[in-house]
Short mmCIF file of C-alpha atoms in Angstrom, two decimals:
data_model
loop_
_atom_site.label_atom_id
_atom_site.label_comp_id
_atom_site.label_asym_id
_atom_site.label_seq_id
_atom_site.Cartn_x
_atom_site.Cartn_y
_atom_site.Cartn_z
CA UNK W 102 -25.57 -26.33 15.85
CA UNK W 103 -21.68 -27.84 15.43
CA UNK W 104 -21.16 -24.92 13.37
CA UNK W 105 -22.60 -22.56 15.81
CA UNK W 106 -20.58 -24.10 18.37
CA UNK W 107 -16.96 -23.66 16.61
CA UNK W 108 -18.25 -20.38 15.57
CA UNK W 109 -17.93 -19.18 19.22
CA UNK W 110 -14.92 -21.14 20.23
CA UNK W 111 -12.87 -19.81 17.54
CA UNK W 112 -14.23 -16.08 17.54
CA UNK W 113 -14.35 -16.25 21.68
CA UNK W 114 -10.68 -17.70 21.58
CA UNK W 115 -9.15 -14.83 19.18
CA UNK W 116 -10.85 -12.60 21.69
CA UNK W 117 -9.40 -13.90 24.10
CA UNK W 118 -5.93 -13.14 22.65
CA UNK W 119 -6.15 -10.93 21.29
CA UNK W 120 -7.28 -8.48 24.29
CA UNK W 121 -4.66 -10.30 26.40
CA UNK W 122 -2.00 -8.83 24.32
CA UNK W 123 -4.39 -5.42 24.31
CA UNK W 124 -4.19 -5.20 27.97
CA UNK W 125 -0.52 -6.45 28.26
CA UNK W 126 0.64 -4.07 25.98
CA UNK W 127 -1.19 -0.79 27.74
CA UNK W 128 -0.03 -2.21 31.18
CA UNK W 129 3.62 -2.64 30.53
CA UNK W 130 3.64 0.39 28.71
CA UNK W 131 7.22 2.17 27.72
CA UNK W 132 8.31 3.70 24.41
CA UNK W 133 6.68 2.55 21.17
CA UNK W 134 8.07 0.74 18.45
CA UNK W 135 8.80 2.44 15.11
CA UNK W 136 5.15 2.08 13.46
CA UNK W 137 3.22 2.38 16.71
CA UNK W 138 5.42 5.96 16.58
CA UNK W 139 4.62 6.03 13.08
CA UNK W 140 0.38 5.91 13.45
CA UNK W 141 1.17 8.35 16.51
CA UNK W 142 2.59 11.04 14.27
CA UNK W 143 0.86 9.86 10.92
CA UNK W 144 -2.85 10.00 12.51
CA UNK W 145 -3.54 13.61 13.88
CA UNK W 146 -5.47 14.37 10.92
CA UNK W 147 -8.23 13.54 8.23
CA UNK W 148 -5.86 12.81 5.01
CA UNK W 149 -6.18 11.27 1.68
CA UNK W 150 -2.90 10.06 1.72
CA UNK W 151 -0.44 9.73 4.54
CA UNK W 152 2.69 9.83 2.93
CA UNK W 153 3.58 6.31 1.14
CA UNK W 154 0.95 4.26 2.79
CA UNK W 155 -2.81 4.10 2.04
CA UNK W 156 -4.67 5.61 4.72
CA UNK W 157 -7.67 3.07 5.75
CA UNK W 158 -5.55 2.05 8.85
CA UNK W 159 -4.80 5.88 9.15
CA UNK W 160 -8.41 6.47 8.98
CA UNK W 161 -9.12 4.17 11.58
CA UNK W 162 -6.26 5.16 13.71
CA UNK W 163 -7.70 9.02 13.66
CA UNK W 164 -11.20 7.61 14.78
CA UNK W 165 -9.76 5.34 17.48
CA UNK W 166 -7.91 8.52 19.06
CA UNK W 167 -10.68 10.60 18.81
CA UNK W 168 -12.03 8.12 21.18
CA UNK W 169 -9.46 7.27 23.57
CA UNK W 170 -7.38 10.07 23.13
CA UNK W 171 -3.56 9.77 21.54
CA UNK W 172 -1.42 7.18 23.44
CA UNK W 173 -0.85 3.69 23.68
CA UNK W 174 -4.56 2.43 24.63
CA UNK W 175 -5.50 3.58 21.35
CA UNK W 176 -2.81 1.74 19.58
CA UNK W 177 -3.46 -1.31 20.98
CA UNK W 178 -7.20 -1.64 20.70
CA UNK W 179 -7.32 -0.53 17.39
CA UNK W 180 -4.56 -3.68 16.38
CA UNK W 181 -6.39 -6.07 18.71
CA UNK W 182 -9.58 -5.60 16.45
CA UNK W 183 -8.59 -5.41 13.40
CA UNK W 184 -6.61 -8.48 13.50
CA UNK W 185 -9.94 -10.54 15.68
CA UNK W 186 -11.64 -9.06 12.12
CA UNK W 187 -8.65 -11.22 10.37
CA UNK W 188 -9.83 -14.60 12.25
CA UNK W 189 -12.94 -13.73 11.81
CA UNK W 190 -13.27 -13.27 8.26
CA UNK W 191 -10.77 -16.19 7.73
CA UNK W 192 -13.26 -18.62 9.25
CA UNK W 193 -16.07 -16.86 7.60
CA UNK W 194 -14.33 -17.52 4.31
CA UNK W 195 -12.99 -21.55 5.24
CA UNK W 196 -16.24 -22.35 5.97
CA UNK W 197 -17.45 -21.31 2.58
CA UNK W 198 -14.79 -22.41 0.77
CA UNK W 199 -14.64 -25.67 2.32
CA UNK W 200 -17.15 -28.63 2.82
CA UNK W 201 -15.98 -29.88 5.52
CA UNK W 202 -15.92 -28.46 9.23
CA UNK W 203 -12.95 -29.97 10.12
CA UNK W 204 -11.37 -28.52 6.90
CA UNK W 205 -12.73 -24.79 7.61
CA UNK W 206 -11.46 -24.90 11.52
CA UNK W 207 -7.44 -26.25 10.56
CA UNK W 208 -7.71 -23.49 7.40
CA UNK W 209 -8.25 -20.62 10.00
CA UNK W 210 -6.09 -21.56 12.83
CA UNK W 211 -3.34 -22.17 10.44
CA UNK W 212 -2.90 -18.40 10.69
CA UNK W 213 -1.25 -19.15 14.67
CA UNK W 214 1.64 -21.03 12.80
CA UNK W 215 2.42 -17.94 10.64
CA UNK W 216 4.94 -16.31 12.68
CA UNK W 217 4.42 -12.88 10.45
CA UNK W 218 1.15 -12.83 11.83
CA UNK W 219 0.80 -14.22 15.41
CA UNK W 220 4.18 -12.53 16.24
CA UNK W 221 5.70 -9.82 13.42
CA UNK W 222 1.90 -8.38 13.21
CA UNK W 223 1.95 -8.48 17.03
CA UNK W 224 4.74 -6.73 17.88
CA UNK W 225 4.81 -4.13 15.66
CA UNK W 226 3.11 -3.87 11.70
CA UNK W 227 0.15 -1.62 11.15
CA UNK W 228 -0.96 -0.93 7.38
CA UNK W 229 -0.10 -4.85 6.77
CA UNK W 230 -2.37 -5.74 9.41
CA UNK W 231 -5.39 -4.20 7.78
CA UNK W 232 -4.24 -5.63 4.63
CA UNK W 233 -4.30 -8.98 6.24
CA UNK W 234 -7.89 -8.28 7.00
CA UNK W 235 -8.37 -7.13 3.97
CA UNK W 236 -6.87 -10.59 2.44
CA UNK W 237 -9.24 -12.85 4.87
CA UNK W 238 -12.45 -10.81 3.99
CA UNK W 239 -11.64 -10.74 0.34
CA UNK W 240 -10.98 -14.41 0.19
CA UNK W 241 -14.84 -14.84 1.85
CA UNK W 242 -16.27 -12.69 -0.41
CA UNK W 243 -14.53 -14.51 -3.28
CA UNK W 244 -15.99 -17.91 -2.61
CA UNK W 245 -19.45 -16.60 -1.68
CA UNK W 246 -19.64 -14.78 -5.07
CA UNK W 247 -18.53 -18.53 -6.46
CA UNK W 248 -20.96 -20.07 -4.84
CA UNK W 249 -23.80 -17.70 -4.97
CA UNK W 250 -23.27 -14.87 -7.86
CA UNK W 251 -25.70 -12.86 -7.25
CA UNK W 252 -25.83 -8.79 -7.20
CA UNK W 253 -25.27 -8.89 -3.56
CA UNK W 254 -22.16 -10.81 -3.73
CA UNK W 255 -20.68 -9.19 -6.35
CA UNK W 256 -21.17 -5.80 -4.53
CA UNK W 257 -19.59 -7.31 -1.32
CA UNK W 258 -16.86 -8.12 -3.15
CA UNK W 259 -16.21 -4.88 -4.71
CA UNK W 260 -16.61 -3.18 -1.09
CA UNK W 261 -14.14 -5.40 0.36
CA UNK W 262 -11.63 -4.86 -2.76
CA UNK W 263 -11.88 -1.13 -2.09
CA UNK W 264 -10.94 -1.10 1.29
CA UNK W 265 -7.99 -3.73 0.64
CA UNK W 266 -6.83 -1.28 -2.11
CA UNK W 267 -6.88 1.26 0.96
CA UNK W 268 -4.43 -1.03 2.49
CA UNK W 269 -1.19 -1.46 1.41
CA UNK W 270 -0.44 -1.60 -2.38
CA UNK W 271 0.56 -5.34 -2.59
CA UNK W 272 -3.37 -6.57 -1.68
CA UNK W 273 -3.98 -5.99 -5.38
CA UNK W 274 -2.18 -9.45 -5.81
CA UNK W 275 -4.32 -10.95 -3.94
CA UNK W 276 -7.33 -10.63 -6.31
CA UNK W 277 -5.05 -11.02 -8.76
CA UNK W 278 -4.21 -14.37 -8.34
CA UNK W 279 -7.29 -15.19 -7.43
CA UNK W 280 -8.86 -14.38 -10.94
CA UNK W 281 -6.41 -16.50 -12.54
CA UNK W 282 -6.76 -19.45 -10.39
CA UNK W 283 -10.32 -19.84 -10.63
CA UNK W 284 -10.19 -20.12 -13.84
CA UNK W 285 -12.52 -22.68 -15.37
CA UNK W 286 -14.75 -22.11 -11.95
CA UNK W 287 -15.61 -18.43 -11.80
CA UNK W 288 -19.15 -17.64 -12.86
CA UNK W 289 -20.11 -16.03 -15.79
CA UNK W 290 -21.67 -12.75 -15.76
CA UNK W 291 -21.37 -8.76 -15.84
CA UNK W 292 -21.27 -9.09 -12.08
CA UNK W 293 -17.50 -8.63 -11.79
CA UNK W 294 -18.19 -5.30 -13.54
CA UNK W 295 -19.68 -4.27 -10.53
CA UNK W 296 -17.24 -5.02 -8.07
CA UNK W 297 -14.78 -3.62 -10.31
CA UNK W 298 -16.55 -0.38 -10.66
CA UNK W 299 -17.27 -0.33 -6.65
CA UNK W 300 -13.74 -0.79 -5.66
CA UNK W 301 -12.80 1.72 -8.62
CA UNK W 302 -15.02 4.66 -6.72
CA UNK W 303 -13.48 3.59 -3.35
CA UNK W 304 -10.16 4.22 -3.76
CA UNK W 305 -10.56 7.09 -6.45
CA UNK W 306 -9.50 10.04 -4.28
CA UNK W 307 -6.70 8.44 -2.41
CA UNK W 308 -4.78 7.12 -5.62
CA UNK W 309 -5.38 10.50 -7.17
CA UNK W 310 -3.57 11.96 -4.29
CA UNK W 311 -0.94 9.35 -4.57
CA UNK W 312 -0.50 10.37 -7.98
CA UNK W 313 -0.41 14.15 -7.55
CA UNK W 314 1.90 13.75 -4.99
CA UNK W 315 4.61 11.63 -6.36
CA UNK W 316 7.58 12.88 -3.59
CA UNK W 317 5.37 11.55 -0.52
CA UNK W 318 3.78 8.71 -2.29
CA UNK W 319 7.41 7.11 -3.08
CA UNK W 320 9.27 8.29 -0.01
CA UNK W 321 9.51 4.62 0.95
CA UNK W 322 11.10 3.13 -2.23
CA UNK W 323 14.82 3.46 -0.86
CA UNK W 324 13.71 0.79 1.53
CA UNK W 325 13.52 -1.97 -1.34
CA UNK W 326 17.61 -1.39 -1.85
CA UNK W 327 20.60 -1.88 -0.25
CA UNK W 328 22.99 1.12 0.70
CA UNK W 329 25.61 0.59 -1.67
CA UNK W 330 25.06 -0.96 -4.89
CA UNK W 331 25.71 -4.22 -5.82
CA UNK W 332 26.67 -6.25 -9.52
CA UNK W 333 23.61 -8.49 -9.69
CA UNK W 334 20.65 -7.05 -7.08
CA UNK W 335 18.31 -9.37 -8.20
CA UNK W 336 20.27 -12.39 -6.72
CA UNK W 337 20.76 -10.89 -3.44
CA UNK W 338 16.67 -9.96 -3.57
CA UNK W 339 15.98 -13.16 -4.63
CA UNK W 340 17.65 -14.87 -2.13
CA UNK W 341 16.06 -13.16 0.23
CA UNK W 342 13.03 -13.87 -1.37
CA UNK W 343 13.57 -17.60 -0.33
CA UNK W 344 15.00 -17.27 3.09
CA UNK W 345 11.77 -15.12 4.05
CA UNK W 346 9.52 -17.64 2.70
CA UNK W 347 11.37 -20.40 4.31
CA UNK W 348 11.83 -18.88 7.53
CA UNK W 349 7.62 -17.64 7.34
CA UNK W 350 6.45 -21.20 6.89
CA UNK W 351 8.71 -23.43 9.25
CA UNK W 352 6.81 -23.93 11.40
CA UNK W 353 3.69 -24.69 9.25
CA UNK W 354 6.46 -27.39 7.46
CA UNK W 355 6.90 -28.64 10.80
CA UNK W 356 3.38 -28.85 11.67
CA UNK W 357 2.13 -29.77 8.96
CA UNK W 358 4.83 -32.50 8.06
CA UNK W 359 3.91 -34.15 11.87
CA UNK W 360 0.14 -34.49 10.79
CA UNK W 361 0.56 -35.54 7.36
CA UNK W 362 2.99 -38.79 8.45
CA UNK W 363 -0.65 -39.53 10.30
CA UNK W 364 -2.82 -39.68 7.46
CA UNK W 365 -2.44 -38.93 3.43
CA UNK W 366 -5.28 -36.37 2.46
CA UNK W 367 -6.91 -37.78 -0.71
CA UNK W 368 -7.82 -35.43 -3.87
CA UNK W 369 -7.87 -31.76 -3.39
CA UNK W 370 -10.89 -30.20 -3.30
CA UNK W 371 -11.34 -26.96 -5.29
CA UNK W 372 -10.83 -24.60 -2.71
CA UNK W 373 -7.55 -25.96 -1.88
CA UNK W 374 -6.65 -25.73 -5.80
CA UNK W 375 -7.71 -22.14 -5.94
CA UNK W 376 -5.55 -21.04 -2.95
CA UNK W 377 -2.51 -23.05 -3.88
CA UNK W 378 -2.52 -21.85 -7.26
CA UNK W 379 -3.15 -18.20 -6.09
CA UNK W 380 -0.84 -18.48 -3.37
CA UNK W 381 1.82 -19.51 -6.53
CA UNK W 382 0.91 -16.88 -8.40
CA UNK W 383 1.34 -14.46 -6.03
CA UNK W 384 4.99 -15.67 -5.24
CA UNK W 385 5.78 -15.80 -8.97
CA UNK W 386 5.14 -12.20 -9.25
CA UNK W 387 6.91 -11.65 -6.25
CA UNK W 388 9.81 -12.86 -8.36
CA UNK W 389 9.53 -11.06 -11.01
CA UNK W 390 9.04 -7.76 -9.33
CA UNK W 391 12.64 -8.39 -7.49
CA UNK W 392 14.15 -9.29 -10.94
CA UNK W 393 12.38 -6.29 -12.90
CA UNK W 394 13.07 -3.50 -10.28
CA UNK W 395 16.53 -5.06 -8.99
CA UNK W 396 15.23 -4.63 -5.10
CA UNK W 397 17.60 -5.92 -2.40
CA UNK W 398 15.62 -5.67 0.63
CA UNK W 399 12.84 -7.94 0.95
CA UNK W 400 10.34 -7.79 3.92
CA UNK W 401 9.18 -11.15 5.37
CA UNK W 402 5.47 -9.26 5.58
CA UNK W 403 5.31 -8.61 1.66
CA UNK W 404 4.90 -12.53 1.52
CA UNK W 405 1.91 -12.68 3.97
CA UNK W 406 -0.63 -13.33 0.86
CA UNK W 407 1.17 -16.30 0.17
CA UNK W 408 1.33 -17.97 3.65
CA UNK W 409 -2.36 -17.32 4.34
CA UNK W 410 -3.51 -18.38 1.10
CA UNK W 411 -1.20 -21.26 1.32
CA UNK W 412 -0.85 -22.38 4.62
CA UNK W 413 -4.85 -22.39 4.40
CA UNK W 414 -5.31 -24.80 1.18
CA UNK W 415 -2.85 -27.44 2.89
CA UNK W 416 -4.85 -27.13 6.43
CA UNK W 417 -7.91 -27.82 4.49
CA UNK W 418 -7.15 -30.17 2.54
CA UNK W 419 -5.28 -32.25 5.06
CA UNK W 420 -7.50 -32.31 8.18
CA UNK W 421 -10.22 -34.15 6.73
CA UNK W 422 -7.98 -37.26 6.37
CA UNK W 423 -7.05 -36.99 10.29
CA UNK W 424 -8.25 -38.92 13.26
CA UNK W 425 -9.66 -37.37 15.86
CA UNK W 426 -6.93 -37.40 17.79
CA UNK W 427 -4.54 -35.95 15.18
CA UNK W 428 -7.04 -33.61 14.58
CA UNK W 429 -6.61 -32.34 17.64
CA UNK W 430 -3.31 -31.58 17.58
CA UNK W 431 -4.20 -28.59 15.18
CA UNK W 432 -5.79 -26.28 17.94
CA UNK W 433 -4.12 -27.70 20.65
CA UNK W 434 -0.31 -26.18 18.77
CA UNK W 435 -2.59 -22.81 17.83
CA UNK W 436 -3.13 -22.32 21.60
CA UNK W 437 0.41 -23.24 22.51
CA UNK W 438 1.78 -20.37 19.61
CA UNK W 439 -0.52 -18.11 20.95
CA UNK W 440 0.86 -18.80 24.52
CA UNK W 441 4.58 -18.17 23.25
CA UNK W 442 3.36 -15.21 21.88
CA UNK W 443 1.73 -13.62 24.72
CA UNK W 444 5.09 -14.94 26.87
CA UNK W 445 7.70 -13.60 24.46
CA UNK W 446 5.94 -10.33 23.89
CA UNK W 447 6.25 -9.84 27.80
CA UNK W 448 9.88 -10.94 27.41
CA UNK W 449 10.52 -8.35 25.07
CA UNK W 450 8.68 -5.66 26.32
CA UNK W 451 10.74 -5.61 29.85
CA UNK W 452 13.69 -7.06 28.24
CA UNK W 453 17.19 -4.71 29.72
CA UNK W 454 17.72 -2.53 26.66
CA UNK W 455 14.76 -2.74 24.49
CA UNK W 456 13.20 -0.08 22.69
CA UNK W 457 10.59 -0.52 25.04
CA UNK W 458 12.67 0.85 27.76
CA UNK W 459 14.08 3.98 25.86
CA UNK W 460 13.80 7.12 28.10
CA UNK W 461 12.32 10.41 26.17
CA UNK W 462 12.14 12.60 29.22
CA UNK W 463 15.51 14.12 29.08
CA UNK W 464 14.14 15.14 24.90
CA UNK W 465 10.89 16.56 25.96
CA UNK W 466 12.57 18.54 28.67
CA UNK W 467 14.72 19.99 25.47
CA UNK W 468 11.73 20.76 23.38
CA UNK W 469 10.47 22.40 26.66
CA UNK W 470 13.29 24.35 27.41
CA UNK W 471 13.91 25.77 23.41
CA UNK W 472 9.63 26.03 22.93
CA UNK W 473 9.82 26.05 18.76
CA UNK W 474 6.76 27.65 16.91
CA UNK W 475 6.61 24.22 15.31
CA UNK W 476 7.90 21.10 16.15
CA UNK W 477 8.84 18.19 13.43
CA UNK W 478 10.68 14.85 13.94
CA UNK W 479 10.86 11.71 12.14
CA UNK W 480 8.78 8.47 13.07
CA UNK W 481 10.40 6.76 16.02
CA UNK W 482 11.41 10.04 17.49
CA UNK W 483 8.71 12.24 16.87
CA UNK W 484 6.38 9.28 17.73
CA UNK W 485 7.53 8.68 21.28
CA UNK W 486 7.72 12.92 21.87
CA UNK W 487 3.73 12.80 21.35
CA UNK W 488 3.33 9.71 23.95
CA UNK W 489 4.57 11.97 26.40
CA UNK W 490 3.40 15.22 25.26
CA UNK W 491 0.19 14.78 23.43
CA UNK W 492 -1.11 18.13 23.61
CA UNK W 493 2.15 19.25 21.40
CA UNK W 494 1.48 19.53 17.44
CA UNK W 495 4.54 17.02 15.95
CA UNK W 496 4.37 16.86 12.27
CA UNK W 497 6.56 14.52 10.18
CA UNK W 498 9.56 15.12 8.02
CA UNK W 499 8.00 16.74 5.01
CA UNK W 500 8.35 20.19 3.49
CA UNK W 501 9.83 22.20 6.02
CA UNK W 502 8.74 25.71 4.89
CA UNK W 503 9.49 29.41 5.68
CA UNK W 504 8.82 29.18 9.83
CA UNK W 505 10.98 28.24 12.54
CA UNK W 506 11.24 24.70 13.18
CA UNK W 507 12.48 22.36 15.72
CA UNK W 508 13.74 19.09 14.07
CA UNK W 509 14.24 15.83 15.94
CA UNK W 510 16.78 13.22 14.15
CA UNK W 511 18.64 13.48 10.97
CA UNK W 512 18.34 16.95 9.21
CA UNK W 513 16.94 17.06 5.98
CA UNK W 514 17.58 19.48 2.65
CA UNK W 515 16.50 22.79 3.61
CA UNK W 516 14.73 25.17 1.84
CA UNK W 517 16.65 28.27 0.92
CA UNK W 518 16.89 30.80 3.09
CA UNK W 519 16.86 28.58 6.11
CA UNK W 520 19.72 27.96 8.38
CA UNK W 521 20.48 26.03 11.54
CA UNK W 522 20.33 28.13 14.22
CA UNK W 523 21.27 25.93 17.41
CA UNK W 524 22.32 21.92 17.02
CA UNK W 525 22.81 19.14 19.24
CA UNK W 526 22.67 15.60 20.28
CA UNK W 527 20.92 14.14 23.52
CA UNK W 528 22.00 10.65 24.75
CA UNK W 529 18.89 8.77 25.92
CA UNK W 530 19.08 5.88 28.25
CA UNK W 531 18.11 2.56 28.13
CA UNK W 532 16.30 1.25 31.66
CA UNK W 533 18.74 -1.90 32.38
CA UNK W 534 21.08 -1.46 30.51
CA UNK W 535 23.74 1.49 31.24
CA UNK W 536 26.37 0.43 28.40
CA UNK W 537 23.72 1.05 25.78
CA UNK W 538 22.83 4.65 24.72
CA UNK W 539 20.28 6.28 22.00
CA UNK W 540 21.74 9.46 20.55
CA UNK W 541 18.61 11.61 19.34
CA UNK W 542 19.66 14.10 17.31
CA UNK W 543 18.05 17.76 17.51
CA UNK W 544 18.34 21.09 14.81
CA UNK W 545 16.44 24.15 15.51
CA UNK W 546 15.85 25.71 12.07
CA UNK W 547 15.02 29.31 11.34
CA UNK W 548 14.84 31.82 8.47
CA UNK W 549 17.85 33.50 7.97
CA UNK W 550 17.96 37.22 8.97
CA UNK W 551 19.30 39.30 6.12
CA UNK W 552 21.21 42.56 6.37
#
């Protein structure tokens, strides 16, 4: 009955929040952020491969707008359930992996006190929030095939490591780590040839377009590096490394530091070994992969397999050792991070000079006046063109072809025997703030007449 009970407080409270930022973020409306542009351009279409991101979020993205129809609405109710499915299959997993109730309810709220998730994944973030499902989902699926290996398990699991392969590529790390930290407590048995040979079929087709298409599939890479290049990358990339997991788990530090002064958890129970030591392992190969590639850029998000797994071991191995009243304190600073949340993401959306004020009018009324056969753009631009003119086929920056074209932002190589035939630059205004302009860049592209 207890269990019942929490069930619906947590899933009814995630609700909750979820759709509050849902129906903020349709109300206030205004110009998208770069990946809500992005999943407006990226998801017209059925695709094995969108470019350099696995498609399951694309997937669902194309299935949400067949629904309600291209626009905001659609971006925000597919991003308010996927990340409810997050809670949800992080309690679903605490409450196998842990004994104790107390344990399983601190382990899944500790995901308010990662500010990746309950603001970064919030405000913008897309393919990373299905991979954080993904993460959640896998992790129940990993202690119920510990606890009960049977067929049924196993096959769970593989599902569920299919669809986080359809994620983002950096879920793989996640079972990863996981394999190696259970260690001395995974079952025996042919089992994991199953999920192995599930998640194998699932993600066949799109890695074999990945693969045939090398130029989309690494489009992103220049984001891992710095402009100009530098003697030693890797200690720039590292150091980034450790201000982004520094700054990601403050305030679980700070949380977790109060409660801990309260009461000293005793030994750790094996789900809180299997997490920490995943959540290790993970960040060790995060290291290495800075130090063997050279990046420069690191994204706080890369990390979020580390907080979760993390974050959750010390939750749930700490709460059992609180009072009641200290226990408290865990969803009473969940609700007050979920308040912030939903106050700073109203803050920012009406802020003077956000993107969320950005004016697109005066570049649809170009597009209008010059009428191209076909219309491309890059995210944020071509993005927030579609918002206002969904009936209007916007492709991305890809292969431009032999056809006119009208291109919106920074012109790319063209092909030979293409040449720009009118150029320009359109200043777009920020609501609030008249010292502040966005120059969006236009090229109308055509085949070049011979004589």
């Amino acid at each position: 009955m207890a269990a019942d009970r929490d069930t619906a407080w947590i899933f009814g409270g995630a609700a909750v929040y979820v759709l509050t930022q849902a129906v903020l973020r349709i109300a206030l409306g205004g110009a998208l952020e770069v990946d809500e542009a992005e999943m407006l351009l990226m998801s017209q279409d059925w695709a094995l491969g969108y470019g350099p991101q696995f498609p399951l979020y694309n997937w669902a993205q194309v299935l949400v707008f067949w629904m309600l129809g291209p626009g905001t609405a659609g971006l925000a109710v597919l991003k308010a359930a996927v990340l409810w499915l997050a809670v949800a299959g992080m309690w679903f997993a605490m409450r196998v992996a842990f004994t104790d109730r107390r344990a399983a309810i601190a382990a899944t709220l500790s995901l308010a006190f990662l500010p990746n998730v309950i603001w970064e994944f919030q405000r913008a973030s897309s393919h990373s929030i299905a991979m954080l499902a993904a993460v959640t989902w896998t992790l129940w699926a990993w202690f119920s095939v510990m606890a009960r290996p049977k067929w049924r398990t196993w096959l769970l699991l593989g599902l569920i490591m299919g669809l986080g392969g359809l994620s983002k590529a950096n879920y793989w790390a996640v079972p990863l780590g996981l394999g190696v930290a259970s260690l001395g407590y995974w079952p025996r048995g042919r089992g994991v040839l199953l999920s192995l040979a599930v998640a194998g079929g699932i993600v066949a087709l799109p890695y074999a377009w990945a693969v045939l298409h090398p130029a989309e599939s690494l489009a992103s890479v220049s984001k891992f590096y710095q402009a100009e290049p530098v003697l030693w990358p890797w200690v720039i990339g590292l150091g980034q490394l450790a201000g982004n997991l520094v700054a990601g788990l403050v305030l679980v530090l700070l949380i977790g530091g109060a409660l801990w002064v309260t009461a000293r958890p005793g030994p750790m129970p094996v789900a809180t070994r299997i997490l920490l030591r995943a959540a290790v392992l993970n960040l060790l190969l995060a290291v290495v992969l800075v130090v063997a590639v050279g990046a420069t850029k690191i994204q706080a998000r890369w990390l979020v397999p580390v907080f979760v797994m993390g974050t959750a071991a010390g939750f749930g191995w700490l709460a059992p050792a609180l009072t009641r009243r200290a226990f408290r304190a865990v969803p009473t600073a969940a609700v007050v991070c979920a308040l912030l949340t939903v106050a700073g993401m109203v803050h920012l959306r009406l802020a003077p000079g956000n993107t969320a004020t950005l004016d697109f009018r005066p570049a649809l009324d170009m597009v209008n006046r010059i009428d191209p056969p076909r219309l491309m753009g890059d995210y944020f631009s071509g993005g927030n063109l579609r918002l206002l003119a969904p009936e209007r086929r916007i492709g991305p920056l890809e292969e431009i072809g032999m056809e006119g074209v009208l291109i919106l932002g920074a012109l790319p190589q063209l092909p030979q025997g293409m040449v720009v035939q009118e150029s320009g630059a359109i200043p777009l205004k920020y609501a609030g703030a008249t010292d502040r302009r966005f120059s969006l860049q236009y090229h109308m592209v055509v085949q070049q007449i011979k004589n």
